[in-house]
Coordinates of C-alpha atoms and ligand atoms in Angstrom, one line a residue:
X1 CA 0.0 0.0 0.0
X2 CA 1.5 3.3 -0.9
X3 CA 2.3 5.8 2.0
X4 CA 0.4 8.8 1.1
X5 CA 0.7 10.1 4.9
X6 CA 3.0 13.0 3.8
X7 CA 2.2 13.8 0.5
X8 CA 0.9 16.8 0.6
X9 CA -0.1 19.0 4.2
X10 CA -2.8 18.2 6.3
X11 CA -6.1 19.8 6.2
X12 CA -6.6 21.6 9.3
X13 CA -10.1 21.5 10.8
X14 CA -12.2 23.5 13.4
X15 CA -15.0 22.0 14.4
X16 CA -18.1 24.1 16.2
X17 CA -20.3 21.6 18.0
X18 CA -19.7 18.5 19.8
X19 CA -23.2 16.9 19.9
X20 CA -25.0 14.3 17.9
X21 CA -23.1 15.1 15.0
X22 CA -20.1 16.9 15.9
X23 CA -19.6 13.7 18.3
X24 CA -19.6 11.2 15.1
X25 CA -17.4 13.4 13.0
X26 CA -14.6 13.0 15.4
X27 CA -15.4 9.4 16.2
X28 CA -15.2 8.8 12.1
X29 CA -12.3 11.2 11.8
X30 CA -10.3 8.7 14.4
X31 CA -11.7 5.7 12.7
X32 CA -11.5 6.2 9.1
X33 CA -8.0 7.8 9.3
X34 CA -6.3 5.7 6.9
X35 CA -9.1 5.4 4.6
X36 CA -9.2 9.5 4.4
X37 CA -5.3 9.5 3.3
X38 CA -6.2 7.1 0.8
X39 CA -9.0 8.9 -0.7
X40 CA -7.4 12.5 -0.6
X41 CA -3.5 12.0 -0.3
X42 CA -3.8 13.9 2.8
X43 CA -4.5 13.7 6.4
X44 CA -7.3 15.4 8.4
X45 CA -6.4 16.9 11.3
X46 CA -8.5 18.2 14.1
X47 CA -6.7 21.7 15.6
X48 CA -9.9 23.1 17.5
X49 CA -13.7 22.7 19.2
X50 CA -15.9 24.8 19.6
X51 CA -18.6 24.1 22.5
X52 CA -21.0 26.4 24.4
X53 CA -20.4 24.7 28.0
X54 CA -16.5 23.6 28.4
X55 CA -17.5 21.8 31.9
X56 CA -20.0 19.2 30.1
X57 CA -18.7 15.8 30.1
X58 CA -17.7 14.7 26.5
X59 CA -18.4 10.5 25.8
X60 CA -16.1 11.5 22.4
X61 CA -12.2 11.4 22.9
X62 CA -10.2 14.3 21.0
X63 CA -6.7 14.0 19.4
X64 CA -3.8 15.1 21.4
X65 CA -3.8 19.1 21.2
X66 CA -6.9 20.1 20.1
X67 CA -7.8 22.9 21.9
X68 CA -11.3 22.9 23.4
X69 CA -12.8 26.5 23.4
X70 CA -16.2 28.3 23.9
X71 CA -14.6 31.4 21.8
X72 CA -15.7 31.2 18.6
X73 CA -12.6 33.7 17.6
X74 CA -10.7 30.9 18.7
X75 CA -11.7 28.9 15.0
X76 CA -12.2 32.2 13.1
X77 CA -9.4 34.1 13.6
X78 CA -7.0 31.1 13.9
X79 CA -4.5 30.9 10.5
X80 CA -4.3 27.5 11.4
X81 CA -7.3 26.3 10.3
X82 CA -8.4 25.6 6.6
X83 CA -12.0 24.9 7.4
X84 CA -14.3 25.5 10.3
X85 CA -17.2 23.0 10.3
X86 CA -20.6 24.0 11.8
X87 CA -22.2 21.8 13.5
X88 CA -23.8 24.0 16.5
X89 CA -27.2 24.7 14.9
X90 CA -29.6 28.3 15.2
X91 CA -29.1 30.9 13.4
X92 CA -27.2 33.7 14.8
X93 CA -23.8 32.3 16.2
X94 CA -24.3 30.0 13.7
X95 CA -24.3 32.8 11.1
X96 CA -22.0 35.2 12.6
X97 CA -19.2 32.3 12.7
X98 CA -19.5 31.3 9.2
X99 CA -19.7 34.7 8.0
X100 CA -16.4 35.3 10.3
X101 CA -15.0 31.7 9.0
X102 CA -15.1 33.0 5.1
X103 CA -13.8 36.9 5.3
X104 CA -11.0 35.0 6.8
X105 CA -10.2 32.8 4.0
X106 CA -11.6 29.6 5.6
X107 CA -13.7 27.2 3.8
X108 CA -16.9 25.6 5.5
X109 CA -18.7 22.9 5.6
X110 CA -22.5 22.6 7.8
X111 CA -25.3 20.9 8.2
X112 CA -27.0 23.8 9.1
X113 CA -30.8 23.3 7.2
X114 CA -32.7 26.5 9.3
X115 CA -29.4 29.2 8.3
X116 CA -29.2 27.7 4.8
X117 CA -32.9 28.1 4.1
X118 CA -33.1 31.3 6.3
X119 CA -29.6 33.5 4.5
X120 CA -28.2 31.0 3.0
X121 CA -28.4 32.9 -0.2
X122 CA -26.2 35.8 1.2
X123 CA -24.3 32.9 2.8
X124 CA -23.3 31.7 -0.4
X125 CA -22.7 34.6 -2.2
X126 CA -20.5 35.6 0.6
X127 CA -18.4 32.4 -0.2
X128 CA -18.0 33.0 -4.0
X129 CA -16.9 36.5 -3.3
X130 CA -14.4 34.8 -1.1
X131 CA -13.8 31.8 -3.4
X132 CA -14.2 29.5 -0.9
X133 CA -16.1 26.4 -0.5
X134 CA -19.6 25.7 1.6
X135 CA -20.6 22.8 1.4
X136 CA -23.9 21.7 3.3
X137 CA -24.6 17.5 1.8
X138 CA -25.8 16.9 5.8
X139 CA -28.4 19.6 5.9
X140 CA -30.9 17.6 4.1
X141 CA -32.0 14.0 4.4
X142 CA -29.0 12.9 6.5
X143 CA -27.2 10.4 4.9
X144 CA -28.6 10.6 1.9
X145 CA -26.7 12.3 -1.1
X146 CA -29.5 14.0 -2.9
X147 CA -27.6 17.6 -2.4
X148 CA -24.8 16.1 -4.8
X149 CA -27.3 14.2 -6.8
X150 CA -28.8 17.9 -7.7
X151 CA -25.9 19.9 -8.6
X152 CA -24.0 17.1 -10.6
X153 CA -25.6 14.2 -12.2
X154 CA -28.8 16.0 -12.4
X155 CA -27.8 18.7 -13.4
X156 CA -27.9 18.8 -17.1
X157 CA -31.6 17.8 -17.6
X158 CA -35.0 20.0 -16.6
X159 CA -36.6 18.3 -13.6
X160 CA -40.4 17.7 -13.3
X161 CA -40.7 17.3 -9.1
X162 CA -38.9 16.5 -6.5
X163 CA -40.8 14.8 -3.3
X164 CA -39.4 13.8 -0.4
X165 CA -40.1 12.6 3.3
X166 CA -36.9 14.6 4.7
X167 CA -37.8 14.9 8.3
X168 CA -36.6 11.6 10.1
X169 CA -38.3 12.4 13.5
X170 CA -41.7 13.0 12.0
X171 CA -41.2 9.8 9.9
X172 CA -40.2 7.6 13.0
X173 CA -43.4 9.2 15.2
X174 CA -45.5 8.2 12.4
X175 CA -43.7 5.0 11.9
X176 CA -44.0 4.1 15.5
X177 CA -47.6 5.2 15.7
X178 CA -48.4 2.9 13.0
X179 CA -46.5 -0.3 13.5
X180 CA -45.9 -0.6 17.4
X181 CA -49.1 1.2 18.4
X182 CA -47.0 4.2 20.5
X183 CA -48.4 7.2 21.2
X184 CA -47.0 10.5 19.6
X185 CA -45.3 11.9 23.0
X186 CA -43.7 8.7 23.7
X187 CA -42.4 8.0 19.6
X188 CA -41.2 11.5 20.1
X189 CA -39.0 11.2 23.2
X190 CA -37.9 8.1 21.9
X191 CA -36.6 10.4 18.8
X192 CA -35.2 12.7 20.4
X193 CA -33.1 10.0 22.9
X194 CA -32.2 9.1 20.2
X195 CA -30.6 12.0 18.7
X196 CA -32.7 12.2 15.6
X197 CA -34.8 15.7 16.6
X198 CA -33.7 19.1 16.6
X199 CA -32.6 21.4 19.9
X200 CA -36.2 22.5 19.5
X201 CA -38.0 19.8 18.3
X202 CA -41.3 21.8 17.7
X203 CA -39.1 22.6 14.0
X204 CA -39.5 19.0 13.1
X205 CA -43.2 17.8 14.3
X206 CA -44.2 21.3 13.0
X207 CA -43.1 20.9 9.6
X208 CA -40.8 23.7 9.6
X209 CA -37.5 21.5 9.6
X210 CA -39.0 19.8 6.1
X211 CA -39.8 23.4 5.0
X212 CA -36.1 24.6 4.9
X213 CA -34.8 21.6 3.5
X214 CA -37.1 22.0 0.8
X215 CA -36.1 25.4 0.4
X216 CA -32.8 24.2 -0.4
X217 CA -33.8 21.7 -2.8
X218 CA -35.8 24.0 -4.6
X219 CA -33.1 26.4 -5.3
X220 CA -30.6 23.6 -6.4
X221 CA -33.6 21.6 -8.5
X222 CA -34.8 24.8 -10.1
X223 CA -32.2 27.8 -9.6
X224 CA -34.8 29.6 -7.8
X225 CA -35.8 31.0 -4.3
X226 CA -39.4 29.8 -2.9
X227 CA -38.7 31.8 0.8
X228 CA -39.2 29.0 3.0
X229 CA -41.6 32.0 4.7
X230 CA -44.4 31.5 2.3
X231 CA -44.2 27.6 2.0
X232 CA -47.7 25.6 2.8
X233 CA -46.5 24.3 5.8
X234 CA -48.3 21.3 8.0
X235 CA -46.4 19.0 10.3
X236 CA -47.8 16.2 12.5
X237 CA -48.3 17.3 15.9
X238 CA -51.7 16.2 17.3
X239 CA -51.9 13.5 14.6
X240 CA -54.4 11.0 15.5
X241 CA -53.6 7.1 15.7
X242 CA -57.6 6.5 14.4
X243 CA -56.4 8.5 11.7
X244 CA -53.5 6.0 10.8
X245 CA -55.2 3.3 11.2
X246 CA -58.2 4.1 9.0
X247 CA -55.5 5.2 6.2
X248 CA -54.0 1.9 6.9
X249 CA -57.3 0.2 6.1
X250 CA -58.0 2.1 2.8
X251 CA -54.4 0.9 1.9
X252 CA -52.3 3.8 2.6
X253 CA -49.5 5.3 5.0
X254 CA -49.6 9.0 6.1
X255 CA -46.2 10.5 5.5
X256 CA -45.2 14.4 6.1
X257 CA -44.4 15.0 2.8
X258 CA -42.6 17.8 1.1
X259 CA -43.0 18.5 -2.5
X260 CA -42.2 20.7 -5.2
X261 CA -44.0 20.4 -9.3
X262 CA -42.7 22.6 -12.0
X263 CA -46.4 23.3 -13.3
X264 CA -44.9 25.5 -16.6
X265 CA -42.7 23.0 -18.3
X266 CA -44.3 23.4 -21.9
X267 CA -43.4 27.0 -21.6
X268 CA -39.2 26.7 -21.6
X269 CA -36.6 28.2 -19.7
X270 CA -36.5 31.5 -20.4
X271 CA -39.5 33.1 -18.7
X272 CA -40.0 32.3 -14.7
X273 CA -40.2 29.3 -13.6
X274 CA -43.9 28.5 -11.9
X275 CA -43.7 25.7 -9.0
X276 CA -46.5 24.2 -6.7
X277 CA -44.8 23.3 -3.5
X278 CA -45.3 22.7 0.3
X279 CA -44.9 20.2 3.2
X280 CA -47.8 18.0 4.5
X281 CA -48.9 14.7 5.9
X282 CA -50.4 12.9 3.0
X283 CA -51.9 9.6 2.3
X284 CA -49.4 7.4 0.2
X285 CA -50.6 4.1 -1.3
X286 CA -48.7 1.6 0.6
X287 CA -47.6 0.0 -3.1
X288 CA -45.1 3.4 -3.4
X289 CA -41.9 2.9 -2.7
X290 CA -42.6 6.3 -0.4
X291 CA -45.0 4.5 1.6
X292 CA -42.5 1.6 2.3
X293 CA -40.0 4.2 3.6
X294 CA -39.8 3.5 7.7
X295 CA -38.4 5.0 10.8
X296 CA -35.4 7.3 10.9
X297 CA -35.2 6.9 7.0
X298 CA -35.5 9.3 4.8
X299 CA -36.6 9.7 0.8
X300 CA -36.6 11.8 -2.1
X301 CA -38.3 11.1 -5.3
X302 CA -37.1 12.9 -8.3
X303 CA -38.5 13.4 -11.3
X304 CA -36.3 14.1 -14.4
X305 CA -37.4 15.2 -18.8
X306 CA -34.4 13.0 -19.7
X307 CA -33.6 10.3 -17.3
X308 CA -37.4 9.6 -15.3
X309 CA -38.0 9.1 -12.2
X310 CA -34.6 8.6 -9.5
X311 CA -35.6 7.4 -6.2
X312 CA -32.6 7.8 -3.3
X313 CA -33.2 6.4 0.4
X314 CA -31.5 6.2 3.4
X315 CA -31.0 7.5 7.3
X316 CA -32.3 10.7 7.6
X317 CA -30.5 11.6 10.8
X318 CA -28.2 10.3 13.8
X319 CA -24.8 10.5 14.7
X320 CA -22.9 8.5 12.6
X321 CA -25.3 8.5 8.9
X322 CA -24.8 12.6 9.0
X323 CA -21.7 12.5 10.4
X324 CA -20.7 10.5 7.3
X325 CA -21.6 13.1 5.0
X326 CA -20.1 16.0 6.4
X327 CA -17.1 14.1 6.5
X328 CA -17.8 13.4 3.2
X329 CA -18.1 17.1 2.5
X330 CA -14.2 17.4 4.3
X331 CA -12.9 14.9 1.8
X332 CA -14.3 17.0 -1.2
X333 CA -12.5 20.0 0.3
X334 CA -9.5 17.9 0.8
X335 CA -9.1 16.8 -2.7
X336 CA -10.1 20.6 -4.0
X337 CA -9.7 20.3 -7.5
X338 CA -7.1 17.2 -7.9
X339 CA -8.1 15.3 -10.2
X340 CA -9.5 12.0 -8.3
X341 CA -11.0 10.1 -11.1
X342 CA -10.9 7.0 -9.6
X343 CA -11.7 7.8 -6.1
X344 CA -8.8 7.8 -4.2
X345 CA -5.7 9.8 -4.3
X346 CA -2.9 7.2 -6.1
X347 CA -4.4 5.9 -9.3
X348 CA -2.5 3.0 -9.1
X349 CA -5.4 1.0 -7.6
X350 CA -4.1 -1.9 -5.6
X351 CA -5.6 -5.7 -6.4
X352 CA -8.1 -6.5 -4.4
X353 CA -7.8 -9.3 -1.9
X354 CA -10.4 -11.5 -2.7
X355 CA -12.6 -14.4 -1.6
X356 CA -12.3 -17.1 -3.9
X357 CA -16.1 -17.4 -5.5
X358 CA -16.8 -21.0 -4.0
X359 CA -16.0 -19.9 -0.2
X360 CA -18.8 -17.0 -0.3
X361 CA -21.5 -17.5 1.8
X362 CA -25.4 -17.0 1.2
X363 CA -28.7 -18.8 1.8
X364 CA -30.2 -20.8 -0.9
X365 CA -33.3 -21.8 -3.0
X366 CA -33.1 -25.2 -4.6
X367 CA -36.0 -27.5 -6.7
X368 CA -34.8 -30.9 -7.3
X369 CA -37.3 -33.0 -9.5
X370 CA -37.2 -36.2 -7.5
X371 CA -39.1 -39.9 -7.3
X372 CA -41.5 -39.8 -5.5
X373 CA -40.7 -42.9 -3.1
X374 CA -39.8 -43.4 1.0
X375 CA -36.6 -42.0 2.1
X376 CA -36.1 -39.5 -0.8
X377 CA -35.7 -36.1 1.5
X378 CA -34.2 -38.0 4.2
X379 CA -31.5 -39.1 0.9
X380 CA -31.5 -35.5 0.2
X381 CA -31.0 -34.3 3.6
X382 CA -28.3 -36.6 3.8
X383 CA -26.4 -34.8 0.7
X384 CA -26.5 -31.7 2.4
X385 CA -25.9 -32.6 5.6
X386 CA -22.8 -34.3 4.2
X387 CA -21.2 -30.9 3.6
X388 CA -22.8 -29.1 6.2
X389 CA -25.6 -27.6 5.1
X390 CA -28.6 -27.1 7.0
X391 CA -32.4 -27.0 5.4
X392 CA -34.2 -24.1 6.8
X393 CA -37.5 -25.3 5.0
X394 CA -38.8 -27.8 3.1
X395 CA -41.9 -28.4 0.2
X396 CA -43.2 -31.2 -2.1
X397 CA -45.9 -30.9 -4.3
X398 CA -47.9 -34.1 -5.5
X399 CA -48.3 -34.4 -9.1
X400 CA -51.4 -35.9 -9.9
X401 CA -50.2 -39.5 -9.8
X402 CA -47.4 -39.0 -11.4
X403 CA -43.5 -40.5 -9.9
X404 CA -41.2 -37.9 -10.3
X405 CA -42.2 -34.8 -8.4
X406 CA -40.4 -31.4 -7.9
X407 CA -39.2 -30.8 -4.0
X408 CA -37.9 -27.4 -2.8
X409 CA -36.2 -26.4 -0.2
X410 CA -34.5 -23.6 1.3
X411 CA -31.2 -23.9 3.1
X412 CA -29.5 -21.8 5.8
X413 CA -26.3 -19.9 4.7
X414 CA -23.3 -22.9 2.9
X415 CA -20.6 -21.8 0.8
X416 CA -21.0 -22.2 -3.1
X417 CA -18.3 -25.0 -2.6
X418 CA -20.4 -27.1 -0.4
X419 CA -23.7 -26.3 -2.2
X420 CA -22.3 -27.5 -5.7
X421 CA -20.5 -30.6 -4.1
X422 CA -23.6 -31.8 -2.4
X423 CA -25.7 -31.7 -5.7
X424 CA -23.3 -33.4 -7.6
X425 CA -23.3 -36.4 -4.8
X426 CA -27.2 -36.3 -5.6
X427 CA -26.9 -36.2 -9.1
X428 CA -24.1 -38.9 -8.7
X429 CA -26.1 -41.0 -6.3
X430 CA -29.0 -41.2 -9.0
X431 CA -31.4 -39.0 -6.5
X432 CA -32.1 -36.6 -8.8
X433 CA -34.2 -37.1 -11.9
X434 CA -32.0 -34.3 -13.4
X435 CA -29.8 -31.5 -12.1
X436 CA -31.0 -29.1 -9.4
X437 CA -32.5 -25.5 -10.1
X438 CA -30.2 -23.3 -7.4
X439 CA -30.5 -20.1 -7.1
X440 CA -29.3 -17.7 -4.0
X441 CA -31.3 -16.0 -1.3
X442 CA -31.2 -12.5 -0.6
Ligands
NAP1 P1 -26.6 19.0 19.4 O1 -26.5 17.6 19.7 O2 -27.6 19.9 20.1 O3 -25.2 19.7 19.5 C1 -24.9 21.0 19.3 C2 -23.5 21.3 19.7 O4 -23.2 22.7 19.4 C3 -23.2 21.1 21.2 O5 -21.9 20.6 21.4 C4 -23.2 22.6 21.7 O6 -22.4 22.8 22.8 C5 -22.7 23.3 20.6 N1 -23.3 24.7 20.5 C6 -24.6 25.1 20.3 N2 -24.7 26.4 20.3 C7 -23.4 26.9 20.5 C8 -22.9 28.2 20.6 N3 -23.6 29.2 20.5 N4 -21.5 28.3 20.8 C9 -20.8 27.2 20.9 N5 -21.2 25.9 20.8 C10 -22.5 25.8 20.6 O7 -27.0 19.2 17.8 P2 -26.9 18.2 16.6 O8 -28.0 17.3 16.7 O9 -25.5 17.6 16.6 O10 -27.1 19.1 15.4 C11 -26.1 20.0 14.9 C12 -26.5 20.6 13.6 O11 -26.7 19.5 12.6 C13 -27.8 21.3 13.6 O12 -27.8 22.4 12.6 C14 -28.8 20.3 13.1 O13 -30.0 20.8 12.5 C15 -28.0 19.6 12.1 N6 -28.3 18.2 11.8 C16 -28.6 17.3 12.8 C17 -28.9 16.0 12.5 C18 -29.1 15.0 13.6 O14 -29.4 13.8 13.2 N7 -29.0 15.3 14.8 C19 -28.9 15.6 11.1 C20 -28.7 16.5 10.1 C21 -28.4 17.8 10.5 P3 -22.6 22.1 24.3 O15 -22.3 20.6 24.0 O16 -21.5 22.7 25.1 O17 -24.0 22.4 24.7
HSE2 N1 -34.2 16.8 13.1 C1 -33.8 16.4 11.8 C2 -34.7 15.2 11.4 C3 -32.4 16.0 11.7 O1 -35.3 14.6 12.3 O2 -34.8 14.9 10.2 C4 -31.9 15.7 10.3 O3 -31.9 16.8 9.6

C-alpha cells in the first residue's frame, strides 16, 4: 500500500459543536484515518472545538492538542485552520461564525438546514466572493446524497418534481404510531433520545424543519428562491392514531411530505419558472416505494425530462449516517480540484484481496425433480448434511399421480463449494431425476 501520509499538508479543521453530529465526525475522523489518506492524499487533522459549555462531560475522545474553546474567535481568527465546520445549529452564532469563517479565507462545511434556508443565499454569495467552499450534503435528508445528486448528475436535464419525506423524527413518530401502536409523546421522546430531533423539536413535528430543507432543494432543483416563509406548511403534531389506522385500512401510510412540481414545463426556460410546493402529511398508497419508507429513514423522489424518475433512500438523521456526509463534505474539500478520477488519491489501484467465488456465503433456494418414493428427502438431507448444510425449509408438491415430483427447499447460509458438491453427490447418487435448479437468497 503506498504511503500517502505525507504527500501533501494536512487539512486543518475546526469543528463548532460537539453533539450528535459533531460527536460522530470525530469518532469517524479517528476511525476512518487511513481510509481519508487514501481517498485524498492527505490527512485530516483536528486543531480546535468549539462548545458552548466547556464543563459538560464529552463521551467523544479528541486527538492530542486540540484545543477545546467556547470562543468562537478561537476557530475564526485562527490561520491554522483551513476549514471550520458548523455543527452547533440556530441561526445567529451560527451565522455570525461562518460569515467570520469565510472573510477569513476559511472554507466551511454545515449541516445547518434552518441558516441555509433562512440566509443562506447571502451565505453563499459571501463564499463565491471569497472563493471559498460551503458545502452543506448533511443539511438535508442525513445520509442521503440528494444535495450532490442535484448539482452534478442531475444537473444537465429540466426536472419535473422533486418529493421527499426529509424529516426523520416525524417519519419515525409516524412510523412508530403505525407499526408498534406508540403514542406520539412517547415516539417522540424516543426520537429525540435518540438524537434524531432538533434542539427545539417543535421545528420537526411542525413541519418547519421539512420546510427549509425543501427550500434548499428548490433552489438547487430549479435555480430559484421559494422563501421558506411562504411555504404551505403542516407538520404532525396532534396526529391521530384513528387516523393511521383508518388510512392503513384504505391501503395507505400517512407520511409528512414535502414537495415541489414545475407546473410550466411546456413554456421553456427562459421566462420564470412556476412551481406548486409545500410540506404535508399525506396519504401514500402503501404499493409506493414512499410509503415503504420507515423510521429514521429518509426519501426523495425525483422526477427528471431525460432520465425519469430517480428514487434515493436512506437514514435521515443520527450521529454516525450525517456524520458521514459531512465528512464526506471534508474529503471534497481535501481533494479541491485534484483530479481523483478513480476515487482515491494514487491511481495506481491496488488488487483486491479477494474471496475465492466457491467460499462466499449465502442462503439458498433449490428444486430438485425427484421420485416420489420413502426415504427421498431423508437421501437428500443426507447430501446436504454431508457438507454441512442445514435446510431451513422444506416443500413437495404431488403431481397428480405421477412418480417424479419437484421438491424445494430452502437452506441456511453454505458456501458455493459445499452447495455445488452436495448436488453433484445427488446427481451422482441417481437422487435426482435431473440436475438441481439453485439459485441464491437474498
Ligand atoms: P446538538 O446535539 O444539540 O449539539 C450542538 C452542539 O453545538 C453542542 O456541542 C453545543 O455545545 C454546541 N453549541 C450550540 N450552540 C453553541 C454556541 N452558540 N456556541 C458554541 N457551541 C454551541 O446538535 P446536533 O443534533 O449535533 O445538530 C447540529 C446541527 O446539525 C444542527 O444544525 C442540526 O440541524 C444539524 N443536523 C442534525 C442532524 C441529527 O441527526 N442530529 C442531522 C442533520 C443535520 P454544548 O455541547 O456545550 O452544549
Ligand atoms: N431533526 C432532523 C430530522 C435531523 O429529524 O430529520 C436531520 O436533519
Amino acid at each position: 500500500m503506498p504511503d500517502l501520509a505525507n504527500t501533501d499538508k494536512p487539512l486543518r479543521i475546526g469543528l463548532a459543536g460537539l453533539g450528535t453530529v459533531g460527536g460522530g465526525l470525530v469518532e469517524l475522523l479517528e476511525k476512518n484515518a487511513t481510509l481519508i489518506r487514501r481517498r485524498t492524499g492527505r490527512n485530516i487533522e483536528l486543531v480546535c472545538v468549539l462548545v458552548r459549555n466547556l464543563n459538560k462531560p464529552r463521551s467523544v475522545e479528541l486527538p492530542d492538542g486540540c484545543l477545546v474553546t467556547a470562543n468562537p474567535a478561537d476557530l475564526v481568527d485562527n490561520p491554522d485552520i483551513d476549514v471550520v465546520v458548523e455543527l452547533m445549529g440556530g441561526i445567529d452564532a451560527a451565522r455570525s461564525l461562518i460569515e467570520g469563517a469565510l472573510r477569513n479565507g476559511k472554507h466551511v462545511v454545515t449541516a445547518n438546514k434552518a441558516l441555509l434556508a433562512e440566509e443562506g443565499i447571502d451565505l453563499l454569495k459571501l463564499a463565491k466572493e471569497k472563493n471559498r467552499i460551503l458545502r452543506y450534503e448533511a443539511a438535508v435528508a442525513g445520509a442521503v446524497p440528494i444535495i450532490e445528486a442535484l448539482r452534478v448528475p442531475l444537473a444537465g436535464q429540466r426536472l419535473l418534481s422533486v418529493q421527499g419525506i426529509l424529516n426523520g423524527t416525524s417519519n419515525y413518530i409516524l412510523s412508530e404510531m403505525s407499526t408498534s401502536g406508540l403514542d406520539f409523546d412517547t415516539a417522540l421522546k424516543q426520537a429525540q433520545e435518540l438524537g434524531y430531533a432538533e434542539a427545539d423539536p417543535t421545528l420537526d413535528i411542525d413541519g418547519q424543519d421539512a420546510a427549509h430543507k425543501l427550500t434548499l432543494l428548490i433552489r438547487l432543483a430549479f435555480g430559484v428562491n421559494y422563501p421558506y416563509t411562504v411555504l404551505p406548511v403542516q407538520g404532525i403534531r396532534g396526529m391521530d392514531a384513528r387516523d393511521i389506522a383508518m388510512a392503513r385500512e384504505f391501503g395507505y401510510r400517512i407520511k409528512l411530505l414535502a414537495e415541489v412540481k414545475r407546473v410550466n414545463l411546456d413554456e421553456g426556460d427562459d421566462g420564470p419558472i412556476r412551481l406548486a410546493a409545500g410540506v404535508y402529511p399525506v396519504l401514500v398508497h402503501h404499493t409506493y416505494l414512499l410509503a415503504r419508507v420507515g423510521g429514521v429513514y429518509n426519501a426523495v423522489r425525483v422526477e427528471s425530462e431525460s432520465a425519469g424518475s430517480l428514487f434515493f433512500h436512506g437514514r435521515g438523521a443520527g450521529s454516525l449516517p450525517t456524520a458521514s456526509v459531512v465528512l464526506g463534505d471534508l474529503l471534497a474539500v481535501a481533494r479541491d480540484a485534484r483530479p481523483n478520477n478513480t476515487g482515491f488519491a494514487d491511481e495506481n489501484i491496488p488488487r483486491a484481496s479477494i474471496v475465492p467465488p466457491d467460499e462466499c456465503l449465502t442462503k439458498y433456494y433449490v428444486r430438485v425433480m425427484v421420485p416420489d418414493t420413502p426415504g427421498v428427502l431423508r437421501d437428500l438431507a443426507g447430501c446436504m448434511a454431508r457438507e454441512g448444510i442445514s435446510m431451513e425449509q422444506v416443500i413437495q408438491r404431488s403431481n397428480d399421480g405421477g412418480h417424479i415430483v419437484p421438491l424445494v427447499f430452502m437452506t441456511h447460509e453454505a458456501s458455493s463449494l459445499a452447495m455445488k458438491t452436495a448436488l453433484q453427490h445427488a446427481m451422482d447418487t441417481g437422487l435426482l431425476h435431473k440436475p438441481a435448479v439453485c439459485y441464491r437468497v437474498l
